[in-house]
Amino acid sequence: MKVLVTGANGFIGKNLKAELERREGVTVLPFDIDTPLELLDKYCKECDFVYNLAGVNRPKHVEEFMEGNFGFATTLVETLKRHGNTCPIMNSSSIQAALENPYGKSKKAGEDMMFAYGKETGAPVYIYRFPNVFGKWCRPNYNSAVATFCYNIAHDMPIQVNDRSTVMHLVYIDDVVEELLQALDYHPHVNSDGYCYVPVEHEITLGEIVNLLYSFKESRRNLMIPPMKENSIEKKLYSTYLSYLPEDKFAYPLVMHEDERGSFTEILKSADRGQVSINITKPGVTKGNHWHHTKNEKFVVVSGKGLIRFRRHGSDEVIEYHVSGEKLEVVDIPTGYTHSIINEGDTDMVTLMWCNECFNPGKPDTIYEAVAK
């Protein structure tokens, strides 16, 4: 199957092309503003599906809206007609097509022309009126506030928010691509007006977006990450924000609490999922000898070998678990059991630890009691 993608180097085009190229049996025919025009004729002759993602958002002159949006779409369908190619065509439009501004008018003209083309030729036509699209590879300081905010905040640059209460309607690039692939398989989502749409849409204010993005930046210091529920705007914005990090700032330091026994380092925290830490124990050293009322933990020794010992509070029986980085396994630390971990090896023992709550010095829920009486 040969798939023509116009605007292939644009934001949506790059993301769509990356997925199409992974599909077995699909050949992508990319076309963009710098592609020789004669290739459009060749591609229109042989393609089995067209994604028309080409368009003009911020031209130097107002008349370029109509030339870039309506004009190119017209050239595209006329070329398909000349070759008698009635393959399906997807056309990228905007919610602004319902507005009386130059950009909206150019998009509406393109829509009307595409619908007329479909009626005339019988070619399936899928027109998507996209709201604001966000995600990786979107160009900042162009036509996406989310991209601009992500870039500026990640690069320690100021941002300008005129009205924090402005409500944004957003669709995430992965959801857009998934829907466009649905169209390729002849299963687009279509509303009662005949327009196609992305079924997952988010509504959020500019102020809420900005607060989240600054919290992502702050998370490198306080290690707190927001809830990452499946399909949530927080999860998608966090992934988007990370894609704008400066390439020399992917890494950031952690605070290692070190003493003669080794070290303890917190990696990340969350309000509802606790925290993850790394514990390094020197050879022969014992750590722990305490128990918890409600706090519980999971230990995984990833390097070295050790012994985890338990004793139920009020009992004399000691339970032992030998652990090793050569055989990864999780050891649950139940409440009400005093416990310790001993490095039995000749090298540092590295333990990955998860706790169901973040450490609160005002309520540590840690009662010191030796395992061995």
PDB file of N, CA and C in Angstrom, residues 11 135 137-144 147-148 244:
ATOM      1  N   PHE A  11       4.477  18.967  12.041  1.00  0.00           N
ATOM      2  CA  PHE A  11       4.274  18.357  13.355  1.00  0.00           C
ATOM      3  C   PHE A  11       3.489  17.046  13.258  1.00  0.00           C
ATOM      4  N   GLY A 135       2.096  17.804  21.626  1.00  0.00           N
ATOM      5  CA  GLY A 135       2.913  16.603  21.739  1.00  0.00           C
ATOM      6  C   GLY A 135       4.324  16.856  21.240  1.00  0.00           C
ATOM      7  N   TRP A 137       7.718  17.106  19.074  1.00  0.00           N
ATOM      8  CA  TRP A 137       8.085  17.586  17.739  1.00  0.00           C
ATOM      9  C   TRP A 137       7.232  18.748  17.254  1.00  0.00           C
ATOM     10  N   CYS A 138       6.403  19.315  18.129  1.00  0.00           N
ATOM     11  CA  CYS A 138       5.640  20.499  17.738  1.00  0.00           C
ATOM     12  C   CYS A 138       6.559  21.722  17.854  1.00  0.00           C
ATOM     13  N   ARG A 139       6.475  22.581  16.884  1.00  0.00           N
ATOM     14  CA  ARG A 139       7.371  23.732  16.805  1.00  0.00           C
ATOM     15  C   ARG A 139       6.968  24.812  17.804  1.00  0.00           C
ATOM     16  N   PRO A 140       7.862  25.205  18.721  1.00  0.00           N
ATOM     17  CA  PRO A 140       7.520  26.258  19.683  1.00  0.00           C
ATOM     18  C   PRO A 140       7.526  27.633  19.033  1.00  0.00           C
ATOM     19  N   ASN A 141       6.864  28.568  19.676  1.00  0.00           N
ATOM     20  CA  ASN A 141       6.794  29.944  19.184  1.00  0.00           C
ATOM     21  C   ASN A 141       6.259  30.015  17.756  1.00  0.00           C
ATOM     22  N   TYR A 142       5.305  29.129  17.472  1.00  0.00           N
ATOM     23  CA  TYR A 142       4.719  29.108  16.133  1.00  0.00           C
ATOM     24  C   TYR A 142       3.197  29.156  16.252  1.00  0.00           C
ATOM     25  N   ASN A 143       2.562  28.005  16.452  1.00  0.00           N
ATOM     26  CA  ASN A 143       1.094  28.031  16.546  1.00  0.00           C
ATOM     27  C   ASN A 143       0.549  27.197  17.701  1.00  0.00           C
ATOM     28  N   SER A 144       1.425  26.810  18.640  1.00  0.00           N
ATOM     29  CA  SER A 144       0.976  26.003  19.773  1.00  0.00           C
ATOM     30  C   SER A 144       1.457  26.627  21.073  1.00  0.00           C
ATOM     31  N   ALA A 147       3.429  24.020  23.151  1.00  0.00           N
ATOM     32  CA  ALA A 147       4.816  23.845  22.711  1.00  0.00           C
ATOM     33  C   ALA A 147       5.687  25.005  23.177  1.00  0.00           C
ATOM     34  N   THR A 148       5.170  26.227  23.057  1.00  0.00           N
ATOM     35  CA  THR A 148       5.928  27.408  23.472  1.00  0.00           C
ATOM     36  C   THR A 148       6.183  27.396  24.975  1.00  0.00           C
ATOM     37  N   TYR A 244      11.019  18.622  25.247  1.00  0.00           N
ATOM     38  CA  TYR A 244      11.594  19.948  25.001  1.00  0.00           C
ATOM     39  C   TYR A 244      12.792  20.247  25.900  1.00  0.00           C
TER      40      TYR A 244
END
